[in-house]
CSV table of C-alpha atoms in Angstrom, one decimal:
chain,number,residue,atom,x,y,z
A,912,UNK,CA,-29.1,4.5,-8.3
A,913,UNK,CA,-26.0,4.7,-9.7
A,914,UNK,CA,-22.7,4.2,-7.3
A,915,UNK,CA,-21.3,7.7,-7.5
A,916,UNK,CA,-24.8,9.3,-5.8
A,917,UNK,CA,-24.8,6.6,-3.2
A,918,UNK,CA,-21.4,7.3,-2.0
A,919,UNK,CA,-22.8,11.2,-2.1
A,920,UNK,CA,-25.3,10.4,-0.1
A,921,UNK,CA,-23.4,7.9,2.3
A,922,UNK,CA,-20.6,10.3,3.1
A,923,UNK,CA,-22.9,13.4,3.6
A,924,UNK,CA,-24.6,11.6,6.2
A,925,UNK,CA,-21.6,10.5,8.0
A,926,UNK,CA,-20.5,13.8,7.5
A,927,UNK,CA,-24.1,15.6,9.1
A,928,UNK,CA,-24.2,13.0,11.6
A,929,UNK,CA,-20.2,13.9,12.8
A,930,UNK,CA,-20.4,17.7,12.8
A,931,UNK,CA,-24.1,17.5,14.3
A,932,UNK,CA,-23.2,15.3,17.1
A,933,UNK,CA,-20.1,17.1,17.8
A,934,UNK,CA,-22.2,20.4,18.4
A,935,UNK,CA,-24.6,18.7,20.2
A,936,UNK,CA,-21.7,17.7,22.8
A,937,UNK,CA,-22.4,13.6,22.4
A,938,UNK,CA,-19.2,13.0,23.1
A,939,UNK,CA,-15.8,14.8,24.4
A,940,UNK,CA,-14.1,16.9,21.6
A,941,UNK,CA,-11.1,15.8,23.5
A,942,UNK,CA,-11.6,12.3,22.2
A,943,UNK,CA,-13.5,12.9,19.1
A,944,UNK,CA,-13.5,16.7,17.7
A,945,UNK,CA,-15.7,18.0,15.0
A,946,UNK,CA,-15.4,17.9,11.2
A,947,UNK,CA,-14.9,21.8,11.2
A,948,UNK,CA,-12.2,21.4,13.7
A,949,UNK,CA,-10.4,18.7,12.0
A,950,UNK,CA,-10.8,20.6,8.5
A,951,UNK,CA,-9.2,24.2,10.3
A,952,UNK,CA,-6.5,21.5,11.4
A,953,UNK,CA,-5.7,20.3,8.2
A,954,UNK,CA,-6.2,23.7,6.8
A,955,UNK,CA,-3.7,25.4,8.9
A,956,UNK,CA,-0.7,22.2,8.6
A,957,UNK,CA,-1.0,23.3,4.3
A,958,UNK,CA,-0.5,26.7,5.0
A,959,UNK,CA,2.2,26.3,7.3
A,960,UNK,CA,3.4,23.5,4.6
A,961,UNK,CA,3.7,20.8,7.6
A,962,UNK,CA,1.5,18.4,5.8
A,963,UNK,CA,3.1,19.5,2.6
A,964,UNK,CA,6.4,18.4,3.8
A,965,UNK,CA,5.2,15.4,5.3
A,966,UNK,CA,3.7,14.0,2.0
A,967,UNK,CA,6.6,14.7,0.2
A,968,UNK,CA,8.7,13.0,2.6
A,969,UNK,CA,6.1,10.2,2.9
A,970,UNK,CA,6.1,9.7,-0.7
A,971,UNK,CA,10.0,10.0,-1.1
A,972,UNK,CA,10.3,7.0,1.4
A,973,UNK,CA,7.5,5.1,-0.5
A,974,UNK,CA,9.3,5.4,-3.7
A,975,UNK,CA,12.3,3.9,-2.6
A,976,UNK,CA,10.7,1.3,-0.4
A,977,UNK,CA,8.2,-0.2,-3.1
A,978,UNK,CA,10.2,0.4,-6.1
A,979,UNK,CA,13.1,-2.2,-4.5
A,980,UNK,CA,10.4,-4.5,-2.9
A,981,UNK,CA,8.3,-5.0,-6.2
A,982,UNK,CA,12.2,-5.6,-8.2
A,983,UNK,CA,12.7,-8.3,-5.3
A,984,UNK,CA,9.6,-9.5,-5.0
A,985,UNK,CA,9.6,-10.4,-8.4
A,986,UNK,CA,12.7,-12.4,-8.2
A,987,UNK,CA,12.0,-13.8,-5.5
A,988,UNK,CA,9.0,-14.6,-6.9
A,989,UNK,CA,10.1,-16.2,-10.6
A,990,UNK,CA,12.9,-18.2,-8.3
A,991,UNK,CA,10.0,-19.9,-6.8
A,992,UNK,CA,7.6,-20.4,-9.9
A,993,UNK,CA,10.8,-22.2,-12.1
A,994,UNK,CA,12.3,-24.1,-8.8
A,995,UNK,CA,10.8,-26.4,-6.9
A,996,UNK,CA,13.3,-27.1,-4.8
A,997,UNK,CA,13.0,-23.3,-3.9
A,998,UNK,CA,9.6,-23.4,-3.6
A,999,UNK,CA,9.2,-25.9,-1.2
A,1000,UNK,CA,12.1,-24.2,1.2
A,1001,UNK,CA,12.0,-20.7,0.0
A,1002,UNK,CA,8.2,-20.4,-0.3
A,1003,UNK,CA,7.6,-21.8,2.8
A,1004,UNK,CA,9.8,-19.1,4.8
A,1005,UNK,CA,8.0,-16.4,2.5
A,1006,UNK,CA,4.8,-17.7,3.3
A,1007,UNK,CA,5.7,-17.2,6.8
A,1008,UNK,CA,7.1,-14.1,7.0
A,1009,UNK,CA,4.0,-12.7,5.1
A,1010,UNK,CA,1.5,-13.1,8.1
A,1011,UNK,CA,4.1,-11.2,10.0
A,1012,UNK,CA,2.7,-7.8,10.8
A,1013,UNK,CA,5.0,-4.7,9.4
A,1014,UNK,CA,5.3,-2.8,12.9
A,1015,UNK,CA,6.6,-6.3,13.9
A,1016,UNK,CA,9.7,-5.5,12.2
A,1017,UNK,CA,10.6,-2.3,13.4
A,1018,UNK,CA,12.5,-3.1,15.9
A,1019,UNK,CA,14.8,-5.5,14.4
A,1020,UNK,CA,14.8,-2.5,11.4
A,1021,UNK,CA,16.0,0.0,14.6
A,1022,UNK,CA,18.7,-2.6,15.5
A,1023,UNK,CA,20.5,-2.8,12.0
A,1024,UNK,CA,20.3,0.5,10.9
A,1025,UNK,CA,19.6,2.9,13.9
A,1026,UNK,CA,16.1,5.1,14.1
A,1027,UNK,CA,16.7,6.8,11.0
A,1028,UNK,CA,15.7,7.2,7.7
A,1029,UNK,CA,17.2,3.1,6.5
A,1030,UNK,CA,14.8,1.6,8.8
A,1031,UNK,CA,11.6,3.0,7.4
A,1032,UNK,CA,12.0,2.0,3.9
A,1033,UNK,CA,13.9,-1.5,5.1
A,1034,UNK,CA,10.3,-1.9,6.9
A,1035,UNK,CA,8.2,-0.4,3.6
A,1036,UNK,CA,10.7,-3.0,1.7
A,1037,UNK,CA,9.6,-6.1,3.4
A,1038,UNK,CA,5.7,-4.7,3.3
A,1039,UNK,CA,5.5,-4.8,-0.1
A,1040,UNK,CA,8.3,-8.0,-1.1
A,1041,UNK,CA,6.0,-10.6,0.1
A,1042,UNK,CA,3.1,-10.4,-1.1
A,1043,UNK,CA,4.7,-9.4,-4.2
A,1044,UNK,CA,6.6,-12.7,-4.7
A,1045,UNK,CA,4.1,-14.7,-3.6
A,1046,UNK,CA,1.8,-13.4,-6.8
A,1047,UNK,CA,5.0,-13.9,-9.3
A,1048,UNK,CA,5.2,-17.5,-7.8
A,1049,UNK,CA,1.6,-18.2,-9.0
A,1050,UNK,CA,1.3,-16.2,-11.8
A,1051,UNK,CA,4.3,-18.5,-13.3
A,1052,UNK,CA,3.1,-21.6,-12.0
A,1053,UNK,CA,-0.5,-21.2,-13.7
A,1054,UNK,CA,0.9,-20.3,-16.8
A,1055,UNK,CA,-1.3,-22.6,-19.0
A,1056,UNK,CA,0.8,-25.6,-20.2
A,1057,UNK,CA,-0.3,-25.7,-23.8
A,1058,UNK,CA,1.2,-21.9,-24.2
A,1059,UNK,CA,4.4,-23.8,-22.9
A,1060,UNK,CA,4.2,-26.7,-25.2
A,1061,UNK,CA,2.7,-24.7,-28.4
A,1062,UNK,CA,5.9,-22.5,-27.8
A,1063,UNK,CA,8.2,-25.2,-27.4
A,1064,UNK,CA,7.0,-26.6,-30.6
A,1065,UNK,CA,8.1,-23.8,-32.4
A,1066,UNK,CA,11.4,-23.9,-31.2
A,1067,UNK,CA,11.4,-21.4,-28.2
A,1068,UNK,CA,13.3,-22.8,-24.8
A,1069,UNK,CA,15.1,-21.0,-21.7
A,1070,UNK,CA,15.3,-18.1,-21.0
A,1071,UNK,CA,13.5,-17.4,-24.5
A,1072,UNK,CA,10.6,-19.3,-23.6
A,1073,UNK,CA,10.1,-17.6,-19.9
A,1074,UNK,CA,10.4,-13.7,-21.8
A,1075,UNK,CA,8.0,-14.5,-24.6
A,1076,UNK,CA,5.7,-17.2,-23.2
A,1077,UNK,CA,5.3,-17.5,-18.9
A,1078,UNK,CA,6.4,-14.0,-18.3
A,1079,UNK,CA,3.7,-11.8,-20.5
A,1080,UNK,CA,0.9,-15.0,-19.6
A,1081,UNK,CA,1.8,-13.8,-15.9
A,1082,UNK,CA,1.2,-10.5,-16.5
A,1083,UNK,CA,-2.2,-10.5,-14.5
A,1084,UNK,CA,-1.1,-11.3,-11.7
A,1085,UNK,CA,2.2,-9.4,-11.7
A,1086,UNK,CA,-0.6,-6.4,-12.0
A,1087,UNK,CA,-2.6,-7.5,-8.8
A,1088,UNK,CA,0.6,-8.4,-6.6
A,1089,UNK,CA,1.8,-4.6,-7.5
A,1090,UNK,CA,-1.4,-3.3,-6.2
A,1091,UNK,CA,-1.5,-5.5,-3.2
A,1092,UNK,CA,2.2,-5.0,-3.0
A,1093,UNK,CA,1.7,-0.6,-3.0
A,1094,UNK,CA,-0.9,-1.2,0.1
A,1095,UNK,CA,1.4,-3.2,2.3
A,1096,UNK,CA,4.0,-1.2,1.4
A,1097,UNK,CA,1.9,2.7,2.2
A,1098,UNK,CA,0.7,0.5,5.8
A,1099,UNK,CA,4.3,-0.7,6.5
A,1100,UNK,CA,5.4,2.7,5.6
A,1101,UNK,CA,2.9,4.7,7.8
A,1102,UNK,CA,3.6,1.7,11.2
A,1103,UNK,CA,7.7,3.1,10.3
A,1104,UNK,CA,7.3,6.6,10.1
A,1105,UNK,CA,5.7,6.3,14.1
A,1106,UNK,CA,9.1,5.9,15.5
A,1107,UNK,CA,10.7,7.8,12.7
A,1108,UNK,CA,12.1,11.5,13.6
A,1109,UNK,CA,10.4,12.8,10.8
A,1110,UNK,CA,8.9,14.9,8.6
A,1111,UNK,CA,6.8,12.1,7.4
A,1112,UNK,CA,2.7,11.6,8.1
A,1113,UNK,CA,3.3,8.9,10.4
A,1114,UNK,CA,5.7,11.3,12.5
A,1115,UNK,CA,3.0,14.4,12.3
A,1116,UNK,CA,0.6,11.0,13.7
A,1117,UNK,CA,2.6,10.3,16.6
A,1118,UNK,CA,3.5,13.7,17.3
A,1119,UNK,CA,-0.2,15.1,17.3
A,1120,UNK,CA,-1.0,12.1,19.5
A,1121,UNK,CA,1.5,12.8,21.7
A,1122,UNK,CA,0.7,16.1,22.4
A,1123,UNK,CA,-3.0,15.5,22.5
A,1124,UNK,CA,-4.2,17.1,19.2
A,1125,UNK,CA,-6.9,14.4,18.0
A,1126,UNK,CA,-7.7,16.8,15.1
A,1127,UNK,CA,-4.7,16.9,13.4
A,1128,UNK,CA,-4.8,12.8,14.6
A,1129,UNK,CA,-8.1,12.4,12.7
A,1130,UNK,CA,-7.1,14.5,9.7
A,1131,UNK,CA,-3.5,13.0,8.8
A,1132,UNK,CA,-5.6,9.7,9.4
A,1133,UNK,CA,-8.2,10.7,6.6
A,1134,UNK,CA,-5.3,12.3,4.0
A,1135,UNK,CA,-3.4,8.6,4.6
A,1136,UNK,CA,-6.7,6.9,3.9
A,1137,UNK,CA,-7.7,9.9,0.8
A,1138,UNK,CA,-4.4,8.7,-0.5
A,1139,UNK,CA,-4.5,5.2,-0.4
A,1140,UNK,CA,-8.5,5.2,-1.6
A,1141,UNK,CA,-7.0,7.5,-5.1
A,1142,UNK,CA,-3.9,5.3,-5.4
A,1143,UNK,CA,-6.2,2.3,-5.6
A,1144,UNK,CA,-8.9,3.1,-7.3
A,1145,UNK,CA,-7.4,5.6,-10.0
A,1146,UNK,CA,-4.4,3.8,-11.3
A,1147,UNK,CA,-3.9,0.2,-9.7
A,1148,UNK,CA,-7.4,-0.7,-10.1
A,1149,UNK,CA,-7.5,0.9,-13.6
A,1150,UNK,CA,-4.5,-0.8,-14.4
A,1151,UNK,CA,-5.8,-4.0,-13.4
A,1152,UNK,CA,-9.0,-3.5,-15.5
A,1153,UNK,CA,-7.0,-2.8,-18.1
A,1154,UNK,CA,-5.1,-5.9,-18.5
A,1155,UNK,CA,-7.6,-8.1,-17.6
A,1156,UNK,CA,-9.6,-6.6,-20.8
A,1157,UNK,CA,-6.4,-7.3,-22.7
A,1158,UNK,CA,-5.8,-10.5,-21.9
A,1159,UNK,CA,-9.3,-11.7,-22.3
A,1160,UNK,CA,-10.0,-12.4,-18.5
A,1161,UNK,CA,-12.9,-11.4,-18.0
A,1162,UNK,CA,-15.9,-13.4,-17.3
């Protein structure tokens, strides 16, 4: 059975089972409302473009955010693939800060720069930096040394040599830390936009929780995860494929 027909099948019967036991009353549609309730939520935040202007918001944030954190991350990240000295101080630190959850930041990102707009793309920033550098770092240090030495037979050294040798051989996993680096960055982005004052989906989250409207709750919480599913699997994975193919990786 091929994949497409067995995610048919799988989501039509989480679907049946979610609108069935909904009618059936087997638990609160306080706590857990129906699939037709969730869809008239979502239905009615389009036509009143609330969700429109949340995604637009959402997106404008995450923009900004992973654009700068991918140009740092890879600097940070070549810093610690040509330095050791770096790498061993540096790289440590990074490592660090990676584990660090992004709603961990928030309130340091409050502090510096207020609850406003700076503090949800410094947090979407430092989702997406770390993991980011940390694939740079060893993309560059597994560069195979025989590219380096063939290369440097023929002449080619500094900053020549990185362009047209370690940088395009680290091009795989400059491809991968991107990806990884656009889902850190949409979570971090989503944790900011809760203490944000909005628009944003995070906000529209926050404020339909507070306000006890689990069906919008539930649908911004399936367009976030829609969103993140296409962004995945229709360019970065794509993408990925593509330069795997290209470079001969596959196995």
């Amino acid at each position: 059975m091929q994949t497409a027909i067995k995610r048919i099948i799988f989501f039509a019967a989480i679907i049946a089972f979610w609108e069935i036991g909904s009618r059936l009353e087997l638990w609160h549609p306080l706590i857990f409302p129906s699939l037709s309730s969730v869809f008239s939520a979502l239905v009615e935040g389009f036509q009143d473009k609330t969700l429109i202007y949340d995604l637009i918001a959402s997106f404008k944030r995450l923009a900004v955010g992973l654009t700068i954190s991918l140009i740092i991350g890879t600097l940070i990240g070549i810093l610690l693939g040509k330095s050791k000295t770096a790498d061993e101080t540096l790289g440590a630190v990074i490592l660090a800060l990676q584990s660090v959850p992004s709603i961990v930041w928030l309130p340091i990102a409050i502090m510096w720069f207020g609850l406003n707009e700076k503090a949800v793309i410094f947090v979407t920033i430092l989702g997406g930096t770390f993991v980011m550098a940390l694939n740079m770092r060893t993309g560059i240090k597994n560069v195979s040394p025989l590219y380096i030495k063939a290369a440097q037979t023929m002449g080619a050294n500094g900053i020549d040599l990185f362009t047209r040798v370690i940088f395009p051989a680290s091009i795989p996993y400059v491809v991968t830390g991107s990806r990884l680096a656009w889902a850190f960055a949409w979570r971090a982005l989503m944790a900011g936009e809760l203490l944000s004052t909005g628009p944003g989906l995070g906000y529209t989250l926050r404020y339909a929780s507070d306000f006890g409207r689990m069906d919008i709750v539930i649908g911004v919480m399936i367009i976030i995860g829609a969103i993140g599913m296409i962004v995945d699997q229709f360019i970065f994975q794509r993408i990925e494929k593509s330069v795997i193919k290209k470079w001969g990786l596959e196995s």
